[in-house]
Short mmCIF file of C-alpha atoms in Angstrom, two decimals:
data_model
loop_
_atom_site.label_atom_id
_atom_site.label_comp_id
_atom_site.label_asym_id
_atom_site.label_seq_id
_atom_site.Cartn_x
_atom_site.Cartn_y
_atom_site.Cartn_z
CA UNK V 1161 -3.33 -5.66 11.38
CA UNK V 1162 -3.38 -6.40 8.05
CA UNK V 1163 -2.06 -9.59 7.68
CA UNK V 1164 -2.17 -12.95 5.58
CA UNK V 1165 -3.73 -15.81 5.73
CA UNK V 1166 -2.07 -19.44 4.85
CA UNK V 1167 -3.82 -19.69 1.39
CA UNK V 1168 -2.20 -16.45 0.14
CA UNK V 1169 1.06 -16.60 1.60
CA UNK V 1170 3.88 -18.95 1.08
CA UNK V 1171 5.07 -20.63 4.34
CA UNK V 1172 2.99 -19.96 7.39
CA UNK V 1173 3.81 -21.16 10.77
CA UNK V 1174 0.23 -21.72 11.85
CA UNK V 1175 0.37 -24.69 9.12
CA UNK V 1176 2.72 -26.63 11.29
CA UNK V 1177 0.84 -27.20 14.70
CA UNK V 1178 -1.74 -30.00 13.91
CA UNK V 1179 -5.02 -28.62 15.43
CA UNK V 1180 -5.71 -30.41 18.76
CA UNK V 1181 -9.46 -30.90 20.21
CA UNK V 1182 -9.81 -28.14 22.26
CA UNK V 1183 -10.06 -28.17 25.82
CA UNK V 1184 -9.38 -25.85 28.93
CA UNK V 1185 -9.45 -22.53 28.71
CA UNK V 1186 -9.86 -23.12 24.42
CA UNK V 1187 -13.16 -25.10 25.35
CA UNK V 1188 -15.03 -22.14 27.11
CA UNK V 1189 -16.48 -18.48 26.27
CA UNK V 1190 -15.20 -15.69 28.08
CA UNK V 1191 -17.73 -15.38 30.47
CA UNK V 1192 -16.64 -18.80 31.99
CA UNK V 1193 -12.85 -17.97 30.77
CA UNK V 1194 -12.41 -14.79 32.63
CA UNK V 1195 -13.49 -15.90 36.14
CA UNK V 1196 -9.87 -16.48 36.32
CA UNK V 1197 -8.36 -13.55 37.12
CA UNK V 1198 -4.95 -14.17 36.08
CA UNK V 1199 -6.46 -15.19 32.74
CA UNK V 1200 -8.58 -12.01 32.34
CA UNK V 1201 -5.47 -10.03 33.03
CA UNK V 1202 -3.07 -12.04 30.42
CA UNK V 1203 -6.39 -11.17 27.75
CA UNK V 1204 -6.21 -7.60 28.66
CA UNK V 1205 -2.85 -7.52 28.06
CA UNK V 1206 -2.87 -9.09 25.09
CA UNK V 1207 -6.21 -7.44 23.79
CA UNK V 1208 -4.61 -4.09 24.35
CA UNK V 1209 -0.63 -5.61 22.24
CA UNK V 1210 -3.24 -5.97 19.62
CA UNK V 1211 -4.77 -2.80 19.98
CA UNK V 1212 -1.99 -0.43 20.31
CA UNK V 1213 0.16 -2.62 17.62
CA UNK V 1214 -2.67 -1.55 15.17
CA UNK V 1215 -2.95 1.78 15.79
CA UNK V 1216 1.08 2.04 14.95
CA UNK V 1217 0.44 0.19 12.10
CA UNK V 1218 -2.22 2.39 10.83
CA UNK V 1219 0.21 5.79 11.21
CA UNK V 1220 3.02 3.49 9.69
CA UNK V 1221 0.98 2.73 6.40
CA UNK V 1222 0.06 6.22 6.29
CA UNK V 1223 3.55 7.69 6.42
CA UNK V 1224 5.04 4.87 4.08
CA UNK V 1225 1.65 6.12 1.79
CA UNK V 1226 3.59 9.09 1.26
CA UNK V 1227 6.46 6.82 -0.52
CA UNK V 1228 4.50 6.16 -3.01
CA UNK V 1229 5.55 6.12 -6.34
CA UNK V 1230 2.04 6.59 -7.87
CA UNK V 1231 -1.53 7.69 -6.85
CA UNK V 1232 -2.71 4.25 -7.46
CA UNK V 1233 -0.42 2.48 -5.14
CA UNK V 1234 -0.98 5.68 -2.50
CA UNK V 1235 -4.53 5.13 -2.72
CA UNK V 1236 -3.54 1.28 -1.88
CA UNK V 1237 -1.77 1.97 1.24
CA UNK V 1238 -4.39 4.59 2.81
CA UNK V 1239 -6.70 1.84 2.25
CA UNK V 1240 -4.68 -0.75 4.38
CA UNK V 1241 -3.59 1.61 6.80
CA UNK V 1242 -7.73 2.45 7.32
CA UNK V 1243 -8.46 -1.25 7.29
CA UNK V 1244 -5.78 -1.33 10.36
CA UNK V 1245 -7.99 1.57 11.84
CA UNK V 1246 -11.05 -0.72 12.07
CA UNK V 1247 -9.17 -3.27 13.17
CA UNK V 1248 -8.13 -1.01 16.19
CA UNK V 1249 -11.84 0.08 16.70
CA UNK V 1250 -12.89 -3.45 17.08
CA UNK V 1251 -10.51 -4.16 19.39
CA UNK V 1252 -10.97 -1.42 21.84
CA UNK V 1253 -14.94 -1.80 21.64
CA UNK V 1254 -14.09 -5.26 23.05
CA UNK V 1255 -11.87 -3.43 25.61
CA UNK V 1256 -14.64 -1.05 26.33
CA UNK V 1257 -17.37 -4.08 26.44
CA UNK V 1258 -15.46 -6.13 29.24
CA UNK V 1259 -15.02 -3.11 31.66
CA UNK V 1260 -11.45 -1.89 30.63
CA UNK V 1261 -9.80 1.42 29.64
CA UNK V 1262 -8.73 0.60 26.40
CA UNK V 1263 -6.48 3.62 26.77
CA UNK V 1264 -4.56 1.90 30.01
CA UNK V 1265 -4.82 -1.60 28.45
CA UNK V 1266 -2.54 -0.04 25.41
CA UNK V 1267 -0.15 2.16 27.19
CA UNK V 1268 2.02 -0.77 28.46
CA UNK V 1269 2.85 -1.65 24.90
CA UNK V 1270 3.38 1.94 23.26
CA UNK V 1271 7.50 1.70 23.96
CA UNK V 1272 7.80 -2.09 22.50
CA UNK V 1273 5.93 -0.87 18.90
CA UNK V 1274 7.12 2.72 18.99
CA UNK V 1275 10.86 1.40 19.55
CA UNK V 1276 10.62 -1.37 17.06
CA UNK V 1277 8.98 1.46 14.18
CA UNK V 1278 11.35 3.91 15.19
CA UNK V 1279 13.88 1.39 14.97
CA UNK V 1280 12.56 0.39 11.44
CA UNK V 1281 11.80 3.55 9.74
CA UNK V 1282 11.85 3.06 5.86
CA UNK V 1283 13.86 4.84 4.21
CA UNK V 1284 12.03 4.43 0.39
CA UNK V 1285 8.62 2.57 -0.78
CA UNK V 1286 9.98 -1.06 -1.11
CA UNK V 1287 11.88 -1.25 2.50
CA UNK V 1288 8.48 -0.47 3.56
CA UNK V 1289 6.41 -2.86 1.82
CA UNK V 1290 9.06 -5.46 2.84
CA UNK V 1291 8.29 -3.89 6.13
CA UNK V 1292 4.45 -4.31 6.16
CA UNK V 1293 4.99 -7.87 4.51
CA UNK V 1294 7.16 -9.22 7.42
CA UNK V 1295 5.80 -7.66 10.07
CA UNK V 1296 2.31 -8.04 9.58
CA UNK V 1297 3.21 -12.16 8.55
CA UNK V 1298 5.07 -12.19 12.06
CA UNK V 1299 2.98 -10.59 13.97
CA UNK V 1300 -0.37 -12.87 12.24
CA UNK V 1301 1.90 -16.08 13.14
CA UNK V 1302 2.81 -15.39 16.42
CA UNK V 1303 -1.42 -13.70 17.46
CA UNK V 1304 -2.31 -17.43 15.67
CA UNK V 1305 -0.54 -19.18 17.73
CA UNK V 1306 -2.09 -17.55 20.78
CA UNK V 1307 -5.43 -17.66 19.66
CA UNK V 1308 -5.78 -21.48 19.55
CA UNK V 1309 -5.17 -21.06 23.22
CA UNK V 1310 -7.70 -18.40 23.88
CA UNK V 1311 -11.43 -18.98 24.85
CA UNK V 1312 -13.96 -18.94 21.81
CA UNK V 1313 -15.01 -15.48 22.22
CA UNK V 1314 -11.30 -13.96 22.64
CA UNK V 1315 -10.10 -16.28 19.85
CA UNK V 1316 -13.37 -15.13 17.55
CA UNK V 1317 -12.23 -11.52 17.60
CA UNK V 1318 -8.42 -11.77 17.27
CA UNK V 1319 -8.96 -14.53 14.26
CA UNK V 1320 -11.26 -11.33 13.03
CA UNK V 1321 -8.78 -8.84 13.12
CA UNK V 1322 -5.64 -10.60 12.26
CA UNK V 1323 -8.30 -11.58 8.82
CA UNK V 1324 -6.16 -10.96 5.51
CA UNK V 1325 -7.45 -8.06 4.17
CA UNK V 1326 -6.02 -9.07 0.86
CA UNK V 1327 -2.83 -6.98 0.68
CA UNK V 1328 0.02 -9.32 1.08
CA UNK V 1329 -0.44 -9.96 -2.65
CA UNK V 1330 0.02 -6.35 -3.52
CA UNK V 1331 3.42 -6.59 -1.46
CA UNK V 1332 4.46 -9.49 -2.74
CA UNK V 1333 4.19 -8.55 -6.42
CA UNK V 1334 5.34 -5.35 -6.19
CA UNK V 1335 8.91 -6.19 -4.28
CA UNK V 1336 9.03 -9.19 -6.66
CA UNK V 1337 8.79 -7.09 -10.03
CA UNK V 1338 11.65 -4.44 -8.54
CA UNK V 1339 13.85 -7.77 -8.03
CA UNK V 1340 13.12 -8.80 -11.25
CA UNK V 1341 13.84 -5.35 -12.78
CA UNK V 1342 17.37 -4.89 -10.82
CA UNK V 1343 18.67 -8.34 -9.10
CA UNK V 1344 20.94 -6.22 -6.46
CA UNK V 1345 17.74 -4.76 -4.93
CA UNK V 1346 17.31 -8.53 -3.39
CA UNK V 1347 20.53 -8.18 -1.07
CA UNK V 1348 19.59 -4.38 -0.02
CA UNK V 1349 16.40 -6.19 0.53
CA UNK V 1350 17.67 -9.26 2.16
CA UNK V 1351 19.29 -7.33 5.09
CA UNK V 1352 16.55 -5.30 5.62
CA UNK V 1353 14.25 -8.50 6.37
CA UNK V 1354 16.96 -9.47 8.81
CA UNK V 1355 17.71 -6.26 10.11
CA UNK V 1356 13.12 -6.09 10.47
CA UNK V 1357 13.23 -9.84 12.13
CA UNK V 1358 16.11 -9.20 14.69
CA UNK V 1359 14.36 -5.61 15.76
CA UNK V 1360 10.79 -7.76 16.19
CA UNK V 1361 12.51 -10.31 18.25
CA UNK V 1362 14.59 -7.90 20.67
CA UNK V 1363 11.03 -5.94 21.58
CA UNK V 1364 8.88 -9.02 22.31
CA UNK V 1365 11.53 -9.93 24.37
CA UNK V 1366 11.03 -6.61 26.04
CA UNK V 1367 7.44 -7.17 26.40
CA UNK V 1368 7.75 -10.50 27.47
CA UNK V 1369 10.36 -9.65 30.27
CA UNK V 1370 7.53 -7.08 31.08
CA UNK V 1371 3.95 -8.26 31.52
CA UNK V 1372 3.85 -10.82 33.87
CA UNK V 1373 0.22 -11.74 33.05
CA UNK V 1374 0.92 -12.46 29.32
CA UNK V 1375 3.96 -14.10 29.77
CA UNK V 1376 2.58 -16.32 32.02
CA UNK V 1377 -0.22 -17.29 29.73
CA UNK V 1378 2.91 -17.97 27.25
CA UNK V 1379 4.81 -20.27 29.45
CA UNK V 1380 2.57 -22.11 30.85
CA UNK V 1381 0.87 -21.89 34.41
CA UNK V 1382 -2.47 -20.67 33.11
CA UNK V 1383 -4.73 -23.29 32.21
CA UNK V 1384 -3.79 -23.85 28.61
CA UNK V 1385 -0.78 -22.02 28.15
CA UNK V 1386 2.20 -23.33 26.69
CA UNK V 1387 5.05 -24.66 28.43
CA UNK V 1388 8.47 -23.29 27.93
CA UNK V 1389 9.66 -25.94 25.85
CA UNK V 1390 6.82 -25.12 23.65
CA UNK V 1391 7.22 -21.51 23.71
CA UNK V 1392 10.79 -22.16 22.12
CA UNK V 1393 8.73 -24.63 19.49
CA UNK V 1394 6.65 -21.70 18.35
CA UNK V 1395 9.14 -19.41 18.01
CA UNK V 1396 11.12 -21.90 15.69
CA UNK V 1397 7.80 -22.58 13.63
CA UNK V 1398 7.58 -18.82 13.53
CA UNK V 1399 11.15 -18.15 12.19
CA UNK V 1400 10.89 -21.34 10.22
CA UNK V 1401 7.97 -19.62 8.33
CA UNK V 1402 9.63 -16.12 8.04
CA UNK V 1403 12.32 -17.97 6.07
CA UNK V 1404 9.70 -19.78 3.61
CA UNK V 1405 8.34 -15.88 3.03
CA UNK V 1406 11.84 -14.65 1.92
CA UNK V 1407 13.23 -17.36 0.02
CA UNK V 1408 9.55 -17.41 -1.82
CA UNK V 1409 9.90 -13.37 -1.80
CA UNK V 1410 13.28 -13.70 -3.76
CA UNK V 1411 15.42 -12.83 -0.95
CA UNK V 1412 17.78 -14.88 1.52
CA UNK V 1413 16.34 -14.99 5.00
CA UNK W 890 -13.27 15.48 3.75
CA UNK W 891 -13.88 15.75 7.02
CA UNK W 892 -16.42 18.90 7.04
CA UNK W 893 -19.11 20.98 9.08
CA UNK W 894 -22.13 21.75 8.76
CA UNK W 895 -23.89 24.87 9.62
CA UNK W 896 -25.70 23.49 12.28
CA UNK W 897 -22.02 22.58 14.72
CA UNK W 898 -20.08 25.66 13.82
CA UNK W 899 -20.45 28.85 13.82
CA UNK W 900 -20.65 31.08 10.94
CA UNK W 901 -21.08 28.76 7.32
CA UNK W 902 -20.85 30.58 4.10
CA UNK W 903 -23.11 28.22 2.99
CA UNK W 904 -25.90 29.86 5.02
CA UNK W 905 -25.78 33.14 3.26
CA UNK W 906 -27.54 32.26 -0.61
CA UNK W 907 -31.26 31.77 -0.46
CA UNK W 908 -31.67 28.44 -1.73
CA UNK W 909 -33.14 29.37 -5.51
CA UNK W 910 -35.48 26.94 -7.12
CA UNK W 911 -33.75 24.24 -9.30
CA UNK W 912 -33.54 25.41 -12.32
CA UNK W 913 -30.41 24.46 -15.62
CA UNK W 914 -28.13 21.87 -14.99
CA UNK W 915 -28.91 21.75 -11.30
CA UNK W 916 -32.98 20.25 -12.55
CA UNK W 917 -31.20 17.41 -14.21
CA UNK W 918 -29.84 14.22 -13.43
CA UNK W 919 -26.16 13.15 -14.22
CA UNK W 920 -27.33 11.29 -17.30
CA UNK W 921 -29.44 14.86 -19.22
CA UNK W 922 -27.00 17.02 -17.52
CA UNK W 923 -23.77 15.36 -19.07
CA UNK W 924 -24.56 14.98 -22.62
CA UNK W 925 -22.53 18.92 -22.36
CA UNK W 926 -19.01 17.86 -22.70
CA UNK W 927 -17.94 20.94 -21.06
CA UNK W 928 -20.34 20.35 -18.13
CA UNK W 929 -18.76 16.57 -18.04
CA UNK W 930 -15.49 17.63 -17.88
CA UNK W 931 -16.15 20.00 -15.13
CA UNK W 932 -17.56 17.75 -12.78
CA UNK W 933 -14.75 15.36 -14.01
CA UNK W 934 -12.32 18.19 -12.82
CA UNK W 935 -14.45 18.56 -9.60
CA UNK W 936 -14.65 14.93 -8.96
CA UNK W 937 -10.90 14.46 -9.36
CA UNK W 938 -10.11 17.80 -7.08
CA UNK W 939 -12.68 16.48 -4.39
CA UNK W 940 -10.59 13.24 -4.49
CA UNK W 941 -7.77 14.08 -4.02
CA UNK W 942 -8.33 16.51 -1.54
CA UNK W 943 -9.51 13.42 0.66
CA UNK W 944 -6.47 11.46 0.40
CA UNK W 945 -4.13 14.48 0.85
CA UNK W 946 -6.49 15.29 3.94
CA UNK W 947 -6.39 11.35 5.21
CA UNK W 948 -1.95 11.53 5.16
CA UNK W 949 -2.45 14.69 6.79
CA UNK W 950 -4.39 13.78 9.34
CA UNK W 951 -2.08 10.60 9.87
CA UNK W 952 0.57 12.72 10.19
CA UNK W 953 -0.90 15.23 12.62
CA UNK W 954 -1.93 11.82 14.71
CA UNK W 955 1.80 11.75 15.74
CA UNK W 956 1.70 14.80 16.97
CA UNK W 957 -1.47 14.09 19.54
CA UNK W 958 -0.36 14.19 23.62
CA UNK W 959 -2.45 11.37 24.08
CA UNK W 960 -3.28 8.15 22.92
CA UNK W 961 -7.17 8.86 23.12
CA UNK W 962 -6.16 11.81 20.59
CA UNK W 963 -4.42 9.79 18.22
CA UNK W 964 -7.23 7.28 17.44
CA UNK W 965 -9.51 10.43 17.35
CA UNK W 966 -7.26 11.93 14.64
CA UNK W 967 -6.64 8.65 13.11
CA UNK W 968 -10.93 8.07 12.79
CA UNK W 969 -10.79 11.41 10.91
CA UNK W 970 -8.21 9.90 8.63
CA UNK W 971 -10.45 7.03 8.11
CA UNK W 972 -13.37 8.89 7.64
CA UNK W 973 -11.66 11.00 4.80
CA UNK W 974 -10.71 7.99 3.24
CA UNK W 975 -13.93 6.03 2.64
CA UNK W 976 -14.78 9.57 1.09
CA UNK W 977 -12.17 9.02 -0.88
CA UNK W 978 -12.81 5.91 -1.89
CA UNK W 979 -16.70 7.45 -3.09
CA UNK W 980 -15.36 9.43 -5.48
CA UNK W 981 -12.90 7.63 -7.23
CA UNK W 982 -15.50 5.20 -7.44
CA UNK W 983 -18.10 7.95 -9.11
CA UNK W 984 -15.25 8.73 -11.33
CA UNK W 985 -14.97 4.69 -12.52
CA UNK W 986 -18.71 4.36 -12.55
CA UNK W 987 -18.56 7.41 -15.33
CA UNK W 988 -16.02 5.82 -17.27
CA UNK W 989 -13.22 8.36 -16.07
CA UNK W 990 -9.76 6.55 -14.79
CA UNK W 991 -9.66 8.34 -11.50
CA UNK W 992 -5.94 8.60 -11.06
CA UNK W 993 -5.81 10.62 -14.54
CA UNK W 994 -8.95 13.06 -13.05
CA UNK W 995 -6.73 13.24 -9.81
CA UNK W 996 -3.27 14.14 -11.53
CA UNK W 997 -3.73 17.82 -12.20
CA UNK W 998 -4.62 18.52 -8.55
CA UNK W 999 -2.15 16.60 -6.52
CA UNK W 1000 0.35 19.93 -7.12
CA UNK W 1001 -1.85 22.25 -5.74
CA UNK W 1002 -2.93 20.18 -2.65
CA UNK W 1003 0.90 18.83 -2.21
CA UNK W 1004 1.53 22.52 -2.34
CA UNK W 1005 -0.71 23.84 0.02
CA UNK W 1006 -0.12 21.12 2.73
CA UNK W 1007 3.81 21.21 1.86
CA UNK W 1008 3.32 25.09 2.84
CA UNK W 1009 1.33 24.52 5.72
CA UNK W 1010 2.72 21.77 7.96
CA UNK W 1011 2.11 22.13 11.12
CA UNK W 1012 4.37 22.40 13.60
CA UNK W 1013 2.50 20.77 16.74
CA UNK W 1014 -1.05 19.48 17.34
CA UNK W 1015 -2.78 22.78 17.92
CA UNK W 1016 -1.52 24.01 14.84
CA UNK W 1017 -2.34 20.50 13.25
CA UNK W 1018 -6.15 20.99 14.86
CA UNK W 1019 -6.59 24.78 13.80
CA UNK W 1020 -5.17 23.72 10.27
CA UNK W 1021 -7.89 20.78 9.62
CA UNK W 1022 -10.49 23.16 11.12
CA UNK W 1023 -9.74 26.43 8.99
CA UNK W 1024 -9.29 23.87 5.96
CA UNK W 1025 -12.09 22.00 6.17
CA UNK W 1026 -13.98 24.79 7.14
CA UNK W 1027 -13.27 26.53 4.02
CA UNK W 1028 -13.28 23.59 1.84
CA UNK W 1029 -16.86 22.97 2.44
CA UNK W 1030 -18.22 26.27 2.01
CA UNK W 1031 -16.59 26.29 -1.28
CA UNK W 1032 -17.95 22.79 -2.37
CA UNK W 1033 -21.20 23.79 -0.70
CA UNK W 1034 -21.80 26.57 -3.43
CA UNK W 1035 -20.66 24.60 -6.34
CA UNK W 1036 -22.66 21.96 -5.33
CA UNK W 1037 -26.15 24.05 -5.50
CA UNK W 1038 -25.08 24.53 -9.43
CA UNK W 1039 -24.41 20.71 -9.65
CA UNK W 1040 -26.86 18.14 -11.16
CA UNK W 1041 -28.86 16.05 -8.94
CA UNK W 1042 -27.06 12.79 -9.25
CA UNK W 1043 -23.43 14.47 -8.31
CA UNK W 1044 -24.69 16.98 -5.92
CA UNK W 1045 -25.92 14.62 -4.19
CA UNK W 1046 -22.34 12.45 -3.70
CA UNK W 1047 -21.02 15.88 -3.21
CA UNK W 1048 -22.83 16.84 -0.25
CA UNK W 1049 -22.67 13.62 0.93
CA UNK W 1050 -18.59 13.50 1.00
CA UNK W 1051 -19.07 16.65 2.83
CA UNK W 1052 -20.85 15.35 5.58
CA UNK W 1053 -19.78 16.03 8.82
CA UNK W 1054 -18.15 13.40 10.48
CA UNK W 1055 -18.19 14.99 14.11
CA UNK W 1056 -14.76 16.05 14.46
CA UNK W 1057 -15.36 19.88 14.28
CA UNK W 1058 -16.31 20.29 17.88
CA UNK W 1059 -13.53 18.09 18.78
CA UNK W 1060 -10.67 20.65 17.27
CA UNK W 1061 -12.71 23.38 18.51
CA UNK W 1062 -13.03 22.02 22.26
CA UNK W 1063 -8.73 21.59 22.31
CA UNK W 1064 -8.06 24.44 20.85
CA UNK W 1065 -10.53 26.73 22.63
CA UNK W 1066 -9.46 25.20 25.83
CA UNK W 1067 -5.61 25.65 25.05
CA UNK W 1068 -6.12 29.42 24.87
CA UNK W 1069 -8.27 29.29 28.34
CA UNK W 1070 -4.96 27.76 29.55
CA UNK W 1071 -2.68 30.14 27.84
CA UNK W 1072 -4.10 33.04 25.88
CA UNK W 1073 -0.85 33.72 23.77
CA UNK W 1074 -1.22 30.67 22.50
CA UNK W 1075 -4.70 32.43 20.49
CA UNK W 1076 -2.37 35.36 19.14
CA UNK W 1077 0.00 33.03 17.58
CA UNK W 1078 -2.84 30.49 16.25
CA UNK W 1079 -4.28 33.49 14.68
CA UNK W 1080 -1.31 34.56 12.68
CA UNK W 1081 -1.46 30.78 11.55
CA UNK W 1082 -5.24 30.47 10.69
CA UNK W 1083 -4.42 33.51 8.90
CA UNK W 1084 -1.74 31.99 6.64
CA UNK W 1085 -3.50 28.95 6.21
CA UNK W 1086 -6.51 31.18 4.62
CA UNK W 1087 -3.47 33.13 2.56
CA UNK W 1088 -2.40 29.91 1.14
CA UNK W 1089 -5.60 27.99 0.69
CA UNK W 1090 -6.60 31.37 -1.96
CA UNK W 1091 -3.24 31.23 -3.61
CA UNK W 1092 -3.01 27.34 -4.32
CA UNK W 1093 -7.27 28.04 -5.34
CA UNK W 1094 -6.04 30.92 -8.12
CA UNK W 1095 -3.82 28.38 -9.52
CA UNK W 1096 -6.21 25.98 -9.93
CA UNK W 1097 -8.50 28.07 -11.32
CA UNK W 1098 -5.85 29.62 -13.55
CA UNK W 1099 -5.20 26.09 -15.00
CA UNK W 1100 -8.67 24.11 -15.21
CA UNK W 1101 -10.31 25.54 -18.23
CA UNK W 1102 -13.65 23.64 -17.47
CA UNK W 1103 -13.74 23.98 -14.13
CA UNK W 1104 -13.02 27.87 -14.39
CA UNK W 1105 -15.74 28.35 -16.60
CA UNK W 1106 -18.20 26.46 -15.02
CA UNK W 1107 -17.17 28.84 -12.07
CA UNK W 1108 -17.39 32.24 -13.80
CA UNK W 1109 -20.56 30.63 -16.02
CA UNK W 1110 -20.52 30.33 -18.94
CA UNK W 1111 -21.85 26.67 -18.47
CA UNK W 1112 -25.36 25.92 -17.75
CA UNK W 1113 -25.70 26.98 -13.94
CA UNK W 1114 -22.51 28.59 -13.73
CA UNK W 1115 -21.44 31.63 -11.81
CA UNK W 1116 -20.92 34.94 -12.99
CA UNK W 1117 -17.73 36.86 -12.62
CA UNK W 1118 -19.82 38.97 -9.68
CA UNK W 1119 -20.77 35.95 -8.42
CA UNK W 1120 -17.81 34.65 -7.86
CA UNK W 1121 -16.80 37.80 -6.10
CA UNK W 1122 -19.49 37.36 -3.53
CA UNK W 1123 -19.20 33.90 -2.70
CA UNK W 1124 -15.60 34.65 -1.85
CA UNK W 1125 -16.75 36.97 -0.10
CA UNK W 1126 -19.33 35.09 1.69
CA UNK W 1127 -16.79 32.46 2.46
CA UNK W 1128 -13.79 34.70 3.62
CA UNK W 1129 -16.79 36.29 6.25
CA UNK W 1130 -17.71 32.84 7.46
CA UNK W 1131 -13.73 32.06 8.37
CA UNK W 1132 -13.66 35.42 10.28
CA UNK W 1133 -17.23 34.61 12.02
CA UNK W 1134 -15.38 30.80 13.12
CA UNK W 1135 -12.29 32.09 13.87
CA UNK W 1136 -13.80 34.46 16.10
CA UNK W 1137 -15.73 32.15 18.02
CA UNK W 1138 -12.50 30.17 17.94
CA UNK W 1139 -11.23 32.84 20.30
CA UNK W 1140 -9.03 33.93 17.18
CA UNK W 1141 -8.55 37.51 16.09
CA UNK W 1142 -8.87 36.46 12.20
#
């Protein structure tokens, strides 16, 4: 997942939490971690989200590379969309290293991010650098959140993958200079931000009402997880962030 | 490009000239050889064709990666894409290290190679497979020879672009399986290796018909270059390695 990181994005929900000492499941490798079963199967789960959601986000980037309006900015996107690719290598190595089929670990989660792309298909080359912007920012907010939770080796390698790869910029400035150029592009541009935020929302709901393991780990019940009223915290901080983005973005969230 | 080698397919054009002894342009390093305009601006053209030609092969391999029955065959197809990428990324940075802006060295290729693949989509995975193969295939044999007239410094990048990544066994072991299953399947795949070999020479002509440099670095005229009858054979050498592969494919050709 290409995504951003605090310093190069305005508004990021992983500012808000204050970082507490760690402790629990946060304080111990995997090795320790994963005696718990219901732990190893809520990082399984999540390992293979991860997985799957970056192998949708490589074909995405390559089919919105075909959008573009020059070779430069082509060349741009195949070079996210293989950074995504590596991402997804890492991710089922570490599959593959702790005795899982990566392949069964992802299936679970091919309906949530086929829906939500199929839902979400841009239709020209801004709606889907809006696209790649939100999502990715979304999907980085939310995976933080988790990973403070996680045990230090988990944590290590989502931090790794959900590492900016130095692309939000190019997003950023190119939706901004087509606002700039024609003002009415920001309400086309508006709704499709919503239309992008309400779509994420409805599938992790699916996912959530789903996997048993990793919503578990959400709400609480496994060693560090988060409590419901929590859960409803981080989803605020994450829409609360997501608003930030637009409003910095030139568009009303 | 994602390419083969003689040594994991059957049948390589490249197999057929006796290496000669260095001698010209192909004795020299970049710096001697391109003090020759006209040999500069060939290998410019060749850079810029080569470059392209990756990042038209990386959307189409992202593409066919939708087509895959599996998910184990997606991230295959979607390494390839990667793999063609990072070539990509080679040779526009050859062309930048030269002093050449490699979107302007690109430009007079992208209709050829838009043409070709427009031509040519494929219209499920074993066509998608056959199509990379044939292409590929042919590609190489064709860069092979050019590359034995090259100076050290570019043959060199050249060959190394070329390198196989692995992936021709794995089309070959689907599609030669797929015909096992169902040999109909093989009559139809031949008509469409067949096409793909029609098209791949037509969209070649026009490139030829339009490059001055290039051409005439081809038919000689330029250090190294070919002669008109040379020309003729290594067509010919390369149109009899397709046949030998497509044979072994299980492929009338």
């Amino acid at each position: 997942m290409r995504c951003m990181t605090s310093s190069d994005k305005p508004g990021t929900a992983a500012e808000a939490p204050a970082p507490a000492p760690r402790t629990g499941v946060a304080a111990l490798d995997w090795a320790s971690a994963s005696a718990d079963p219901q732990y190893r199967a809520a990082v399984v789960d999540l390992l293979g989200a991860l997985a799957y959601g970056e192998l949708a986000a490589f074909e995405r980037l390559a089919e919105d590379a075909k959008l573009a309006p020059t070779l430069a900015d082509k060349a741009e996107l195949a070079k996210m969309a293989s950074a995504e690719f590596h991402h997804f290598e890492r991710l089922r190595g570490r599959l593959a290293e702790i005795g899982e089929e990566p392949t069964g670990a992802m299936e679970p989660f091919v309906a949530a991010y086929d829906g939500f792309h199929k839902q979400t298909a841009p239709s020209d080359w801004l709606e889907g650098l809006v696209k790649a912007y939100v999502g990715d920012s979304i999907a980085s907010d939310f995976y933080r959140e988790v990973a403070a939770r996680l045990d230090t080796d988990t944590r290590e390698l989502v931090l790794a993958v959900l590492d900016d790869t130095g692309h939000a910029g190019f997003a950023v400035e190119k939706v901004r200079a087509a606002i700039d150029a024609d003002p009415r592009v920001g309400g086309r541009l508006a709704l499709w931000a919503r239309r992008l935020m309400g779509e994420a929302l409805s599938q992790s709901q699916r996912v959530v009402a789903d996997r048993d393991a990793l919503s578990t780990m959400l709400v609480g019940g496994v060693a560090d997880g988060f409590d419901l009223a929590e859960v409803g915290r981080m989803f605020s901080r994450i829409t609360e962030a997501h608003t930030k983005r637009m409003a910095a973005l030139g568009l009303a969230a």
